[in-house]
PDB file of C-alpha atoms in Angstrom:
ATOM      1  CA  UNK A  26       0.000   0.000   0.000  1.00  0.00           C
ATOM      2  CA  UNK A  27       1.290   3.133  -1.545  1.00  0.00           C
ATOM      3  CA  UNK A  28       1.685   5.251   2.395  1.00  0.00           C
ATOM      4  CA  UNK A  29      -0.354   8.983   2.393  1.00  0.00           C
ATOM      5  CA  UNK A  30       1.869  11.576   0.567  1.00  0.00           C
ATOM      6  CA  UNK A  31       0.703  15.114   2.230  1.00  0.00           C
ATOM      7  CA  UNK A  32       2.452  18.058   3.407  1.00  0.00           C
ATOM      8  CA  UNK A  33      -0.092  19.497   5.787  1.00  0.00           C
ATOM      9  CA  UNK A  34       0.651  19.039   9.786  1.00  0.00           C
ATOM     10  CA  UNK A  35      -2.638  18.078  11.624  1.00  0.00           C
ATOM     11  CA  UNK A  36      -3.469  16.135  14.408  1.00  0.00           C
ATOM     12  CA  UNK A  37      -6.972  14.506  15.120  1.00  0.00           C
ATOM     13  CA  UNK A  38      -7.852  14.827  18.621  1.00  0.00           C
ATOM     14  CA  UNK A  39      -9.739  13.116  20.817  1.00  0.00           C
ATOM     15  CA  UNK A  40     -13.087  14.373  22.470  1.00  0.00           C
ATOM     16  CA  UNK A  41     -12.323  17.427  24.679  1.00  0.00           C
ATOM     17  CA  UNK A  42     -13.445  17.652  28.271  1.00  0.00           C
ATOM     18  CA  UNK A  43     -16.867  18.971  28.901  1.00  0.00           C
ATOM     19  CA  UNK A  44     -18.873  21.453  31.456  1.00  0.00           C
ATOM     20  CA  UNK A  45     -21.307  20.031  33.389  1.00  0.00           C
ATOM     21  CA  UNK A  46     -24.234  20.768  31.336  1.00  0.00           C
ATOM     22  CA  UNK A  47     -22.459  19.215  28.266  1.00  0.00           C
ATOM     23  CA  UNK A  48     -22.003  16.315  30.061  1.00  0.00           C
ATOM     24  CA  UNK A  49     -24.967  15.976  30.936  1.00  0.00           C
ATOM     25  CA  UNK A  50     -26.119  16.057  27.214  1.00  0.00           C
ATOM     26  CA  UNK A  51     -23.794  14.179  25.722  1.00  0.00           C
ATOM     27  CA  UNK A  52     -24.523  10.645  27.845  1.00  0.00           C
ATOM     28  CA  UNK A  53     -27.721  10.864  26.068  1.00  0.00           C
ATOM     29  CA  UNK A  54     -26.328  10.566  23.124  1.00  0.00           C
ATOM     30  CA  UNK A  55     -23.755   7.870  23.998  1.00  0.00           C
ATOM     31  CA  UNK A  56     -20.550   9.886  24.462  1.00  0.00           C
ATOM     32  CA  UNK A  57     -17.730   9.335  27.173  1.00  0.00           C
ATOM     33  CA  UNK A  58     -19.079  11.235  30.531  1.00  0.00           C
ATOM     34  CA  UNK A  59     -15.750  12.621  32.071  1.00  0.00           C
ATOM     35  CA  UNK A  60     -17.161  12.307  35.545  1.00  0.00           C
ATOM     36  CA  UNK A  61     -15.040   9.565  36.464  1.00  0.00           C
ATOM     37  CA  UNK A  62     -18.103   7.860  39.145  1.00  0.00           C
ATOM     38  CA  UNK A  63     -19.747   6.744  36.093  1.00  0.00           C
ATOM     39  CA  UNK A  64     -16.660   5.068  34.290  1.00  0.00           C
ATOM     40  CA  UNK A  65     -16.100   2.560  37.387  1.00  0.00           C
ATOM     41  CA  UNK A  66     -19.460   2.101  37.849  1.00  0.00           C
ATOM     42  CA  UNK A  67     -19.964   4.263  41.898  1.00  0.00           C
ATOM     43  CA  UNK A  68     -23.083   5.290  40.662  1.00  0.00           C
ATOM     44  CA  UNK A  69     -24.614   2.353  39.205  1.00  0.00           C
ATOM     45  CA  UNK A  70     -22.422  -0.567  41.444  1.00  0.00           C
ATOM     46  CA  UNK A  71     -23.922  -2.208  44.713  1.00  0.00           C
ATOM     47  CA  UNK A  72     -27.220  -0.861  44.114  1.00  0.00           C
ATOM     48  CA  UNK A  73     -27.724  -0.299  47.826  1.00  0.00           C
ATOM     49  CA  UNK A  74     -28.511  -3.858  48.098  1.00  0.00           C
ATOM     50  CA  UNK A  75     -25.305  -5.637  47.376  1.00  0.00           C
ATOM     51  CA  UNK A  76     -23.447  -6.916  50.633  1.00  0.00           C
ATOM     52  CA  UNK A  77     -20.463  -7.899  48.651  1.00  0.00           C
ATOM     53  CA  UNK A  78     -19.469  -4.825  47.557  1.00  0.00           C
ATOM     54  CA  UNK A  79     -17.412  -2.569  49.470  1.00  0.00           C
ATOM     55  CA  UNK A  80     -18.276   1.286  48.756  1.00  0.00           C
ATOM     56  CA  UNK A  81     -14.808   2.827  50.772  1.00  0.00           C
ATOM     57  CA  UNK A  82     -13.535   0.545  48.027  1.00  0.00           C
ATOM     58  CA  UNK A  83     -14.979   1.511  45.023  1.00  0.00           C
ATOM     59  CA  UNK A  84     -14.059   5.143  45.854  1.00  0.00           C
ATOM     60  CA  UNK A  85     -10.359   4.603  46.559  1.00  0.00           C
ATOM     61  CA  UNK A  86     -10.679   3.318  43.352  1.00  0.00           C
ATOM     62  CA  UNK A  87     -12.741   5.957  41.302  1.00  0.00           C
ATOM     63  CA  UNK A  88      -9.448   8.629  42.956  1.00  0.00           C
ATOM     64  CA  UNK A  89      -6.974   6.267  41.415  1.00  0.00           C
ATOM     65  CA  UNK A  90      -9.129   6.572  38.443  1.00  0.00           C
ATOM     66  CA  UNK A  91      -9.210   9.864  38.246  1.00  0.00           C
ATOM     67  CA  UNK A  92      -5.587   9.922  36.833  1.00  0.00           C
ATOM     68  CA  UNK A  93      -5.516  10.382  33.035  1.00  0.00           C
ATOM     69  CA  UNK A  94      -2.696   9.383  30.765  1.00  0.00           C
ATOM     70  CA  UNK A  95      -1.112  13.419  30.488  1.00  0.00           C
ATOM     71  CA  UNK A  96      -3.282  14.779  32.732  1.00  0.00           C
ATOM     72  CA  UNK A  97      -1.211  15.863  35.064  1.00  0.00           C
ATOM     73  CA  UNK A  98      -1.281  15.954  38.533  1.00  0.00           C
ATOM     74  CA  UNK A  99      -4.870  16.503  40.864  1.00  0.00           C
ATOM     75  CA  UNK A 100      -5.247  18.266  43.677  1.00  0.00           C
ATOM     76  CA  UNK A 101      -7.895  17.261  45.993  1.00  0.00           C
ATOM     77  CA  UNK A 102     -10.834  19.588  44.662  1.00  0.00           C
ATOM     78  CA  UNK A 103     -10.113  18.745  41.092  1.00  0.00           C
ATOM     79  CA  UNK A 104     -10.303  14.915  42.489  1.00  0.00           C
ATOM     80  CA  UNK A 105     -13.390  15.818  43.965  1.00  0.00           C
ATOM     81  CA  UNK A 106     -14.872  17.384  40.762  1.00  0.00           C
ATOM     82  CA  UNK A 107     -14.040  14.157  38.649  1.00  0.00           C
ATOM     83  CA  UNK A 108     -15.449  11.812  41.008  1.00  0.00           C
ATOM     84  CA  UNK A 109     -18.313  13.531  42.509  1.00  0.00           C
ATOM     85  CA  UNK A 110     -17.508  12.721  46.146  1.00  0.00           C
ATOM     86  CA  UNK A 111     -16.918  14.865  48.383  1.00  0.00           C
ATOM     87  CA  UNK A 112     -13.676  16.720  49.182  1.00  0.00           C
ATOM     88  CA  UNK A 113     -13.080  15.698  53.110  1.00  0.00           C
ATOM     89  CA  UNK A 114     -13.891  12.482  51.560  1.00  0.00           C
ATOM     90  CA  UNK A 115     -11.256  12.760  49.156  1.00  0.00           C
ATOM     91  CA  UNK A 116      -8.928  14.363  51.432  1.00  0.00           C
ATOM     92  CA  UNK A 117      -8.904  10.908  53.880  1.00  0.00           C
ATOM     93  CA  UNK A 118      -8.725   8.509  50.319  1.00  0.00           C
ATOM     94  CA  UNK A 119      -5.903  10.289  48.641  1.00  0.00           C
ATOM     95  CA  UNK A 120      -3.991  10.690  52.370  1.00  0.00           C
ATOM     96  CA  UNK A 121      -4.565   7.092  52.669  1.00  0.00           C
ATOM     97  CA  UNK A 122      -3.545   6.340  49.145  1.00  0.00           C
ATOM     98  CA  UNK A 123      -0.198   8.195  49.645  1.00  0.00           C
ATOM     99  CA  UNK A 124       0.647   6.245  53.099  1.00  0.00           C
ATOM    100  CA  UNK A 125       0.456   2.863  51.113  1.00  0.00           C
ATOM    101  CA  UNK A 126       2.561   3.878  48.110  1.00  0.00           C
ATOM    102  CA  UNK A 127      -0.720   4.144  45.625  1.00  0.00           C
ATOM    103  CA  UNK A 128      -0.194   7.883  45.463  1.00  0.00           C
ATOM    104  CA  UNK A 129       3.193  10.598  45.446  1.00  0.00           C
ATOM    105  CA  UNK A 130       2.194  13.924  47.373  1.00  0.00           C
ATOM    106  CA  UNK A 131       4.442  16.942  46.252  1.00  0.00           C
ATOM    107  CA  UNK A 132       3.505  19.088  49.358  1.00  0.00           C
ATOM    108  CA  UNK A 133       4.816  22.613  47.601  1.00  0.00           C
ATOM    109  CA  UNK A 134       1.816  22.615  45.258  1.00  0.00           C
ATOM    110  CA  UNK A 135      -0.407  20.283  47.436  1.00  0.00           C
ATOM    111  CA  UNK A 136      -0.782  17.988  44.519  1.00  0.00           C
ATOM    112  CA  UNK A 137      -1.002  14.252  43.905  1.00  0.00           C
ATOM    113  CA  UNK A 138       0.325  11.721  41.041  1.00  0.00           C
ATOM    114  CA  UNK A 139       0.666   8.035  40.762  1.00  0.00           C
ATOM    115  CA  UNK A 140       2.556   6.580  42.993  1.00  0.00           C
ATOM    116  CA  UNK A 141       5.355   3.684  42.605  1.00  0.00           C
ATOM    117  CA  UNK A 142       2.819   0.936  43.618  1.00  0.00           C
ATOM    118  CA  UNK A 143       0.226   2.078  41.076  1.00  0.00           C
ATOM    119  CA  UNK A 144       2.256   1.939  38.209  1.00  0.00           C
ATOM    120  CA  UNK A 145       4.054  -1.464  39.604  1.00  0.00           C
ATOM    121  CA  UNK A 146       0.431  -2.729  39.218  1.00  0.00           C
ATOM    122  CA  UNK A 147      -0.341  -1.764  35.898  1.00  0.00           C
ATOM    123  CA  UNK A 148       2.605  -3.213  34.674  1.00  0.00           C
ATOM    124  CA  UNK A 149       1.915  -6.433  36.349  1.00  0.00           C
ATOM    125  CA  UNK A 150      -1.460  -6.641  34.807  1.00  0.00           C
ATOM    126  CA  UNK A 151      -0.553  -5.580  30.977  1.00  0.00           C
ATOM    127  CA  UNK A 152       2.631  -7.637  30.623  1.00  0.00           C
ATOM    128  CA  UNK A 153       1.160 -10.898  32.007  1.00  0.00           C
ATOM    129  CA  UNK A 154      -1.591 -10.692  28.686  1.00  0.00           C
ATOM    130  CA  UNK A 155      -0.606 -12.982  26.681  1.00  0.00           C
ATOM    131  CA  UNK A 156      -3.010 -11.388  23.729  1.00  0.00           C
ATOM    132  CA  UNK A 157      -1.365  -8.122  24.611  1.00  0.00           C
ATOM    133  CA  UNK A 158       2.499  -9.547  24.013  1.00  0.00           C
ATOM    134  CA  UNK A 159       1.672 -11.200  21.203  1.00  0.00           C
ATOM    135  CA  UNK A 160      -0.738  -8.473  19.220  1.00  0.00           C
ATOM    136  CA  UNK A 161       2.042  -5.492  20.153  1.00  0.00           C
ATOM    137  CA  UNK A 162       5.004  -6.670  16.970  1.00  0.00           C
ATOM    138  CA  UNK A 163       1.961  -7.069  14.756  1.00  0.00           C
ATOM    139  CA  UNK A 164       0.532  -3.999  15.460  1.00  0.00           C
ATOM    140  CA  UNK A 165       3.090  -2.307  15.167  1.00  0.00           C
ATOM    141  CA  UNK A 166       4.222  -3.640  11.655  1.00  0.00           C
ATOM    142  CA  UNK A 167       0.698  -2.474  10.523  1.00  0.00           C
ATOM    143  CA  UNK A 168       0.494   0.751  11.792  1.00  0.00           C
ATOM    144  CA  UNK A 169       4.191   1.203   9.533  1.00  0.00           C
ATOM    145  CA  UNK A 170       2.528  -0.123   6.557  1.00  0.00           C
ATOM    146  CA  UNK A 171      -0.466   1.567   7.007  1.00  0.00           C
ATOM    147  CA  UNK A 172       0.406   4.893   8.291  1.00  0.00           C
ATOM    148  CA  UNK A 173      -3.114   4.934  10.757  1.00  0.00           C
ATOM    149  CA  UNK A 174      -3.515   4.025  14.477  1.00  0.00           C
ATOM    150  CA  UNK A 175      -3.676   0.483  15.547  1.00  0.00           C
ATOM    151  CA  UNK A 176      -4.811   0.050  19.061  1.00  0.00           C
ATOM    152  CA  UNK A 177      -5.377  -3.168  21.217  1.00  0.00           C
ATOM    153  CA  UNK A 178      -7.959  -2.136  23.789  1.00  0.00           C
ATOM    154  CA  UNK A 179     -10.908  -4.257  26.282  1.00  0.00           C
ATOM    155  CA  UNK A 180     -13.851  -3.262  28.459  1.00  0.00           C
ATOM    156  CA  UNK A 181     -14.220  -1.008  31.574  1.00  0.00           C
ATOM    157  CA  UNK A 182     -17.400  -0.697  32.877  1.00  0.00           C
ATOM    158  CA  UNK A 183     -19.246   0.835  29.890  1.00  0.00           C
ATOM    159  CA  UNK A 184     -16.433   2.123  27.603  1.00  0.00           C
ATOM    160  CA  UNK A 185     -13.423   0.813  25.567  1.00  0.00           C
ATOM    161  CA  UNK A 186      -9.921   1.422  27.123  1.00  0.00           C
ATOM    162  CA  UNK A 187      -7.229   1.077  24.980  1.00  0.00           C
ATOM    163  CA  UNK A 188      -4.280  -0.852  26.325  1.00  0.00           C
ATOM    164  CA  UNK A 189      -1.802  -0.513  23.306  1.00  0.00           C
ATOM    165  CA  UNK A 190      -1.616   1.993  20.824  1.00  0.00           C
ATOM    166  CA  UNK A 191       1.320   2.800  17.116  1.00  0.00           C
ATOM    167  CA  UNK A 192       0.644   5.395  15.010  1.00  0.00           C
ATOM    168  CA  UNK A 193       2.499   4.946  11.872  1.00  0.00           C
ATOM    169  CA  UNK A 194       5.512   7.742   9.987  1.00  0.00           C
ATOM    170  CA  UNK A 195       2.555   9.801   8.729  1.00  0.00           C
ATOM    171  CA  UNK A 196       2.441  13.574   9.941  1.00  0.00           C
ATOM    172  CA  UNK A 197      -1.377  13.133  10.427  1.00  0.00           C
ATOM    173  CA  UNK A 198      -3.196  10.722  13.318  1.00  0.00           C
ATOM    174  CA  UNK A 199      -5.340   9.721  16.008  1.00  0.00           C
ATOM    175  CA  UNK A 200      -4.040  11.279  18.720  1.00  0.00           C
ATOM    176  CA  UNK A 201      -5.229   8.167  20.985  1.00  0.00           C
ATOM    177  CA  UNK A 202      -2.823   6.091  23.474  1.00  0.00           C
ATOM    178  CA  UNK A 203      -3.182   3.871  25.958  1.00  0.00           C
ATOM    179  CA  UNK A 204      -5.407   4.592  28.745  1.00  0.00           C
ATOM    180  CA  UNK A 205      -7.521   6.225  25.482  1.00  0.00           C
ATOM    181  CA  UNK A 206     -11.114   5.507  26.205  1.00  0.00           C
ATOM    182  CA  UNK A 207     -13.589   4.981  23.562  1.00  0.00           C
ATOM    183  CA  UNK A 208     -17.764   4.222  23.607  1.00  0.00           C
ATOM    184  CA  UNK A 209     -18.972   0.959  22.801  1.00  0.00           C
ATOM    185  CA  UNK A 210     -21.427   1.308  20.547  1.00  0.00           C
ATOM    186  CA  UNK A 211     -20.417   3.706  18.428  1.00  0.00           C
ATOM    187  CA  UNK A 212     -16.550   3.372  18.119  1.00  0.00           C
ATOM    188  CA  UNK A 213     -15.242  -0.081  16.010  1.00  0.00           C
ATOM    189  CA  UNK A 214     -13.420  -1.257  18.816  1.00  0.00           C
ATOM    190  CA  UNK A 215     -16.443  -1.891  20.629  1.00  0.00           C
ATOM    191  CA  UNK A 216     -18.656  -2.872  18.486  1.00  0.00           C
ATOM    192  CA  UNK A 217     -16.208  -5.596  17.356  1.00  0.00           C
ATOM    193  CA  UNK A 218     -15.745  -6.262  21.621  1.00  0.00           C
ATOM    194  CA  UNK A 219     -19.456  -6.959  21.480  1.00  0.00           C
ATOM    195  CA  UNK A 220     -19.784  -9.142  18.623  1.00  0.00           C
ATOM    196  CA  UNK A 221     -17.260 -11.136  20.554  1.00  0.00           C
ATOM    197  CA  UNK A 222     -18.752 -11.719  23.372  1.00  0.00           C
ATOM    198  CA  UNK A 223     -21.155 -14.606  23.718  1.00  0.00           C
ATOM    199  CA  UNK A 224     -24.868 -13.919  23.359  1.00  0.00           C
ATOM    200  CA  UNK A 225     -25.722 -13.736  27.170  1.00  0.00           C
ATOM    201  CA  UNK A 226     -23.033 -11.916  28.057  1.00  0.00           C
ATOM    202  CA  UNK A 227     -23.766  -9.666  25.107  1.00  0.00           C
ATOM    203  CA  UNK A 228     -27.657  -9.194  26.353  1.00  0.00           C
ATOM    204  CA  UNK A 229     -26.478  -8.130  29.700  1.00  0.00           C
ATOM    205  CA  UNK A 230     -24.268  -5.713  28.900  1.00  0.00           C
ATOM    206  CA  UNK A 231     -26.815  -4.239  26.895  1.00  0.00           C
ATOM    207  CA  UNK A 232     -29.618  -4.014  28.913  1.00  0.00           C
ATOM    208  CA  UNK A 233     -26.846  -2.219  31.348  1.00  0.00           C
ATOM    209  CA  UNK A 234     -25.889   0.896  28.647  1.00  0.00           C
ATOM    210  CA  UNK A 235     -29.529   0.729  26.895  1.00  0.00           C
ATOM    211  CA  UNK A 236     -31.014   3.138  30.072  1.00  0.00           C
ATOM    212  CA  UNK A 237     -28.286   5.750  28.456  1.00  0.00           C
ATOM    213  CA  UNK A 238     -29.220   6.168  24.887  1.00  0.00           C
ATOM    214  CA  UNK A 239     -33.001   6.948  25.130  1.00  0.00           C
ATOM    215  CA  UNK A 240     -34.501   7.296  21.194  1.00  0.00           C
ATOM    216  CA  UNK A 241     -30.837   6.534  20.030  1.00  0.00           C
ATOM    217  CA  UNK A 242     -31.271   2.782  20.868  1.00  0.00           C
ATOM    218  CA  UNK A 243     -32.988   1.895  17.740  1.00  0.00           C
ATOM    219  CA  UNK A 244     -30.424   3.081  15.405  1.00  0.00           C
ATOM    220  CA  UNK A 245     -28.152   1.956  17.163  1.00  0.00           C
ATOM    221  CA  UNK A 246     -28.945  -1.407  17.703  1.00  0.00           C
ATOM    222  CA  UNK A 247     -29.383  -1.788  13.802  1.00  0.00           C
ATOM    223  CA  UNK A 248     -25.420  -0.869  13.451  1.00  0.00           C
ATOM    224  CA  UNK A 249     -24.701  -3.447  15.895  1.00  0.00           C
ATOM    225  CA  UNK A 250     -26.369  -5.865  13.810  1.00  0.00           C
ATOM    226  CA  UNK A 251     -24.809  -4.677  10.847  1.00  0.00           C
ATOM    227  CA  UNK A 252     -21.756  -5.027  12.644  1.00  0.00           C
ATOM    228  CA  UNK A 253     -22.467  -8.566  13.814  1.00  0.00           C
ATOM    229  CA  UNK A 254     -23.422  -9.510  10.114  1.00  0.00           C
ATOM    230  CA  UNK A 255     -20.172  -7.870   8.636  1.00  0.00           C
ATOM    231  CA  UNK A 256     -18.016  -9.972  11.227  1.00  0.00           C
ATOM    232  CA  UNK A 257     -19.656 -13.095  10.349  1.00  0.00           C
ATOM    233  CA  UNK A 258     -19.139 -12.455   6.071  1.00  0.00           C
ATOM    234  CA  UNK A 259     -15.817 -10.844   6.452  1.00  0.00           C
ATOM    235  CA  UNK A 260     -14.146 -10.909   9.896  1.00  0.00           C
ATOM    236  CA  UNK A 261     -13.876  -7.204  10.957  1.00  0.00           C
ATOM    237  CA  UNK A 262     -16.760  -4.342  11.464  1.00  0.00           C
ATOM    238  CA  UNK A 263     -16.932  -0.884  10.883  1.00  0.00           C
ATOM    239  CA  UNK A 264     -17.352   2.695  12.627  1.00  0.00           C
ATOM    240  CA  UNK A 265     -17.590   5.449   9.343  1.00  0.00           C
ATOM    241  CA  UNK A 266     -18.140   8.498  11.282  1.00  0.00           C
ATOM    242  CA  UNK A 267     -20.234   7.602  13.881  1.00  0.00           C
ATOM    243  CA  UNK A 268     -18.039   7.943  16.733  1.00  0.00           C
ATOM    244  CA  UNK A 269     -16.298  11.474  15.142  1.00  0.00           C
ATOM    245  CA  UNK A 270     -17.905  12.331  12.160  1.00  0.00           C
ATOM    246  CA  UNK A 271     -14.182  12.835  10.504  1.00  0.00           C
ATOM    247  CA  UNK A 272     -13.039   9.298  11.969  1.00  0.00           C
ATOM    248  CA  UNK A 273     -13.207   6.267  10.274  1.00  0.00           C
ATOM    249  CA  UNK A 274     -12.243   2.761  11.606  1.00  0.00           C
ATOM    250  CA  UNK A 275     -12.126  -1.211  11.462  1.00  0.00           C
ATOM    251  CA  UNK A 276     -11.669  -3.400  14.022  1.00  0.00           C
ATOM    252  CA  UNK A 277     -11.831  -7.433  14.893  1.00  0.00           C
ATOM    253  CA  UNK A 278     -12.270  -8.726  18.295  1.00  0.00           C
ATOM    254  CA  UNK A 279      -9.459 -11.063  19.596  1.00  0.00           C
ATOM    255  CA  UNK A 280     -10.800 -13.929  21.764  1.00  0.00           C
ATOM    256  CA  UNK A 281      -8.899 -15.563  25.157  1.00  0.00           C
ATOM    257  CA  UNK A 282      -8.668 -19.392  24.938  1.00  0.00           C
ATOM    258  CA  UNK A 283     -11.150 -20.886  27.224  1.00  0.00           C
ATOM    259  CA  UNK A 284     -14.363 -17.872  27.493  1.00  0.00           C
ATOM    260  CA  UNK A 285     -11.825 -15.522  29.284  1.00  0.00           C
ATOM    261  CA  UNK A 286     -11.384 -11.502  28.529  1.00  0.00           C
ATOM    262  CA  UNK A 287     -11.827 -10.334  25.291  1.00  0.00           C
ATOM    263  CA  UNK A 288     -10.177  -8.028  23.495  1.00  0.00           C
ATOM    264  CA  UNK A 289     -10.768  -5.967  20.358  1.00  0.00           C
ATOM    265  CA  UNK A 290      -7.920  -4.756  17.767  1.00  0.00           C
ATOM    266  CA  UNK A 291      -8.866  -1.807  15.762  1.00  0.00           C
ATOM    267  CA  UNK A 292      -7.104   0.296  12.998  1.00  0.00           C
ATOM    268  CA  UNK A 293      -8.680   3.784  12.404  1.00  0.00           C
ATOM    269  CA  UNK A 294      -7.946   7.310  10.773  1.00  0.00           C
ATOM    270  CA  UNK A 295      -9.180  10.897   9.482  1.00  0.00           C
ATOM    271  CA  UNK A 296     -11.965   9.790   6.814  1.00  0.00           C
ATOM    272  CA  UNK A 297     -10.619  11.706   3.920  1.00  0.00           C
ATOM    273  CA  UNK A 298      -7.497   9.563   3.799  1.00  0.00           C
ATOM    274  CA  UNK A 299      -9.603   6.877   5.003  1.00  0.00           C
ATOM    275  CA  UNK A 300     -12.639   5.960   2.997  1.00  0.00           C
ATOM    276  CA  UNK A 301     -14.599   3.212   3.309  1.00  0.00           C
ATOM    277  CA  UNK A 302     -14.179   1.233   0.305  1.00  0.00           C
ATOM    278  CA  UNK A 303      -9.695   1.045   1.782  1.00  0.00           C
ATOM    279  CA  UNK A 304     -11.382   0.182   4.976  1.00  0.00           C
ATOM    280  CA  UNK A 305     -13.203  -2.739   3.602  1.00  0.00           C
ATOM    281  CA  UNK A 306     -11.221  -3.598   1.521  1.00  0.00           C
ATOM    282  CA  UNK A 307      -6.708  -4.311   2.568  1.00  0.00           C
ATOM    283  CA  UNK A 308      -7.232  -2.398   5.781  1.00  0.00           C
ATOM    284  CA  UNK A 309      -9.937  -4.376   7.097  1.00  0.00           C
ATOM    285  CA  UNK A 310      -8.919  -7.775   5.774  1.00  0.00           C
ATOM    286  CA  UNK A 311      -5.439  -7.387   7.578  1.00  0.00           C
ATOM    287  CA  UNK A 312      -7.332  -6.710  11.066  1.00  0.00           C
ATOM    288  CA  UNK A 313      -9.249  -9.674  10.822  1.00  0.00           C
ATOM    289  CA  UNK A 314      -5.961 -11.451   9.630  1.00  0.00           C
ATOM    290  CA  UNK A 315      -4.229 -10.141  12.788  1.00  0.00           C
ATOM    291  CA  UNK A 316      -6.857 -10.781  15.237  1.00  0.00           C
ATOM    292  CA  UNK A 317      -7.018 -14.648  13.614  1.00  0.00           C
ATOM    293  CA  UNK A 318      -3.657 -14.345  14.383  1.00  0.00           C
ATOM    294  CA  UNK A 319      -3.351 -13.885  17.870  1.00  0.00           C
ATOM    295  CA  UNK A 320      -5.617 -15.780  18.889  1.00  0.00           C
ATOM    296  CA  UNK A 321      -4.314 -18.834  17.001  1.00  0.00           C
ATOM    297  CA  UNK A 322      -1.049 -18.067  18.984  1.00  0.00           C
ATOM    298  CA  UNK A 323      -2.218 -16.951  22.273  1.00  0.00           C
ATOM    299  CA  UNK A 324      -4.578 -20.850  21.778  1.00  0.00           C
ATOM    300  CA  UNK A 325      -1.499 -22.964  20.945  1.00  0.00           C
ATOM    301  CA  UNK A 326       0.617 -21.349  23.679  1.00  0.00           C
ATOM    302  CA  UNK A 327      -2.664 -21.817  26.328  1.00  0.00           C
TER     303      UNK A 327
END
């Protein structure tokens, strides 16, 4: 494939934060809330009635969170904003946080960052995927050849997190990496993470985002079925503009031996320089091919 020959510098971003009020509109129509209580589930988890789950839990967990790849470091009223508890409650997590090595506290600007033990974990839990070790060298040779982003991502709560991410020598991308987080059912990667689910696990995670979409559901569910039908006749689905209108992408879901996590690999890129007929045609054939891939591998090694 003959790689994009342009001299103009641009870079496609990814959705910018929002006010309140925007937020507030966009989750009806399916876009990522920023309010981090929503993306690990504090709102919608225990349901008041569950006596397994452990709330001081859940919101040590929605401050860790809270920390965005380049975002910077929080102090305890911008941790508060993002997770919607409240700052003396804050003020005890992240103190506790820090005294166990989850959190650094620089005490000349009264901020916080990852700590050591944080990103010790994180580390622990990406290199011991075996789909993860295997998909990164063939990833990356496609996101060469391609010039577009290839990312490797899975579920959390009700988005896409990516988990790997190449862009290729091109001077114009997705300006997605890991820790990226993408909707389900509008973005390739998840739509591809759904049609590889099985069907009951599919159903519930449906019924769990449909309360979120209001009049959208219809249409929506229609795409998913397109998407399910395209996997089944040619291996990958599609997302053409439906996540960004100016965004195109494939993507294949990658399946752990024996009903464990699965993944989705995706390949996506402005629409001008991606249109649909590439995207169907070498671009998406070479997902599928590397999602077949790794899972043959990551099945022979199980």
């Amino acid at each position: 494939m003959t790689k994009a020959n342009t001299k103009e510098v641009k870079t496609i971003k990814a959705p910018p934060r929002r006010t309140q009020s925007s937020r507030q509109a966009a989750q009806g129509k399916g876009e990522t809330p920023s309010r981090v209580a929503v993306d690990i589930g504090l709102r919608d988890a225990g349901g008041g009635n569950d006596t397994q789950f452990v709330s001081s839990v859940a919101r040590a967990l929605a401050v860790l969170n809270a920390f965005l790849p380049k975002g910077g470091r929080l102090g305890n009223t911008e941790l508060a904003e993002r997770t919607g508890l409240t700052k003396p409650t804050v003020s005890r997590l992240t103190y506790t946080l820090a005294q166990c090595g989850y959190l650094s506290f620089n005490p000349r600007y009264r901020v916080y960052e990852l700590g050591p033990k944080a990103s010790v974990l994180g580390h622990v839990a990406l290199s011991s995927s075996d789909v993860r070790r295997v998909a990164r060298p063939l990833m990356q040779e496609l996101a060469q050849h391609s010039n577009f982003n290839v990312g490797l991502g899975t579920r959390d709560k009700h988005l896409m997190v990516y988990t790997d991410a190449f862009e290729g020598d091109g001077i114009i991308g997705l300006r997605l990496f890991a820790g990226s987080r993408l909707p389900i059912l509008s973005s390739a990667m998840g739509r591809a993470y759904l049609v590889g689910l099985r069907e009951e696990e599919r159903d519930v995670l449906l019924n769990e985002l449909r309360p979120r979409f209001g009049d959208e559901w219809s249409s929506l569910m229609k795409a998913l079925e397109q998407s399910i039908q395209d996997f089944n006749a040619y291996g990958f689905c599609v997302s053409l503009g439906e996540w960004q209108k100016d965004i195109n992408g494939a993507a294949a879901p990658i399946r752990s031996p024996g009903g464990g996590r699965v993944y989705a690999v995706n390949l996506g890129g402005p629409a001008y320089l991606l249109p649909e007929k590439l995207l169907r045609g070498e671009l998406g054939e070479r997902i599928a091919k590397l999602a077949h891939t790794v899972e043959a591998s990551i099945s022979i090694d199980g």
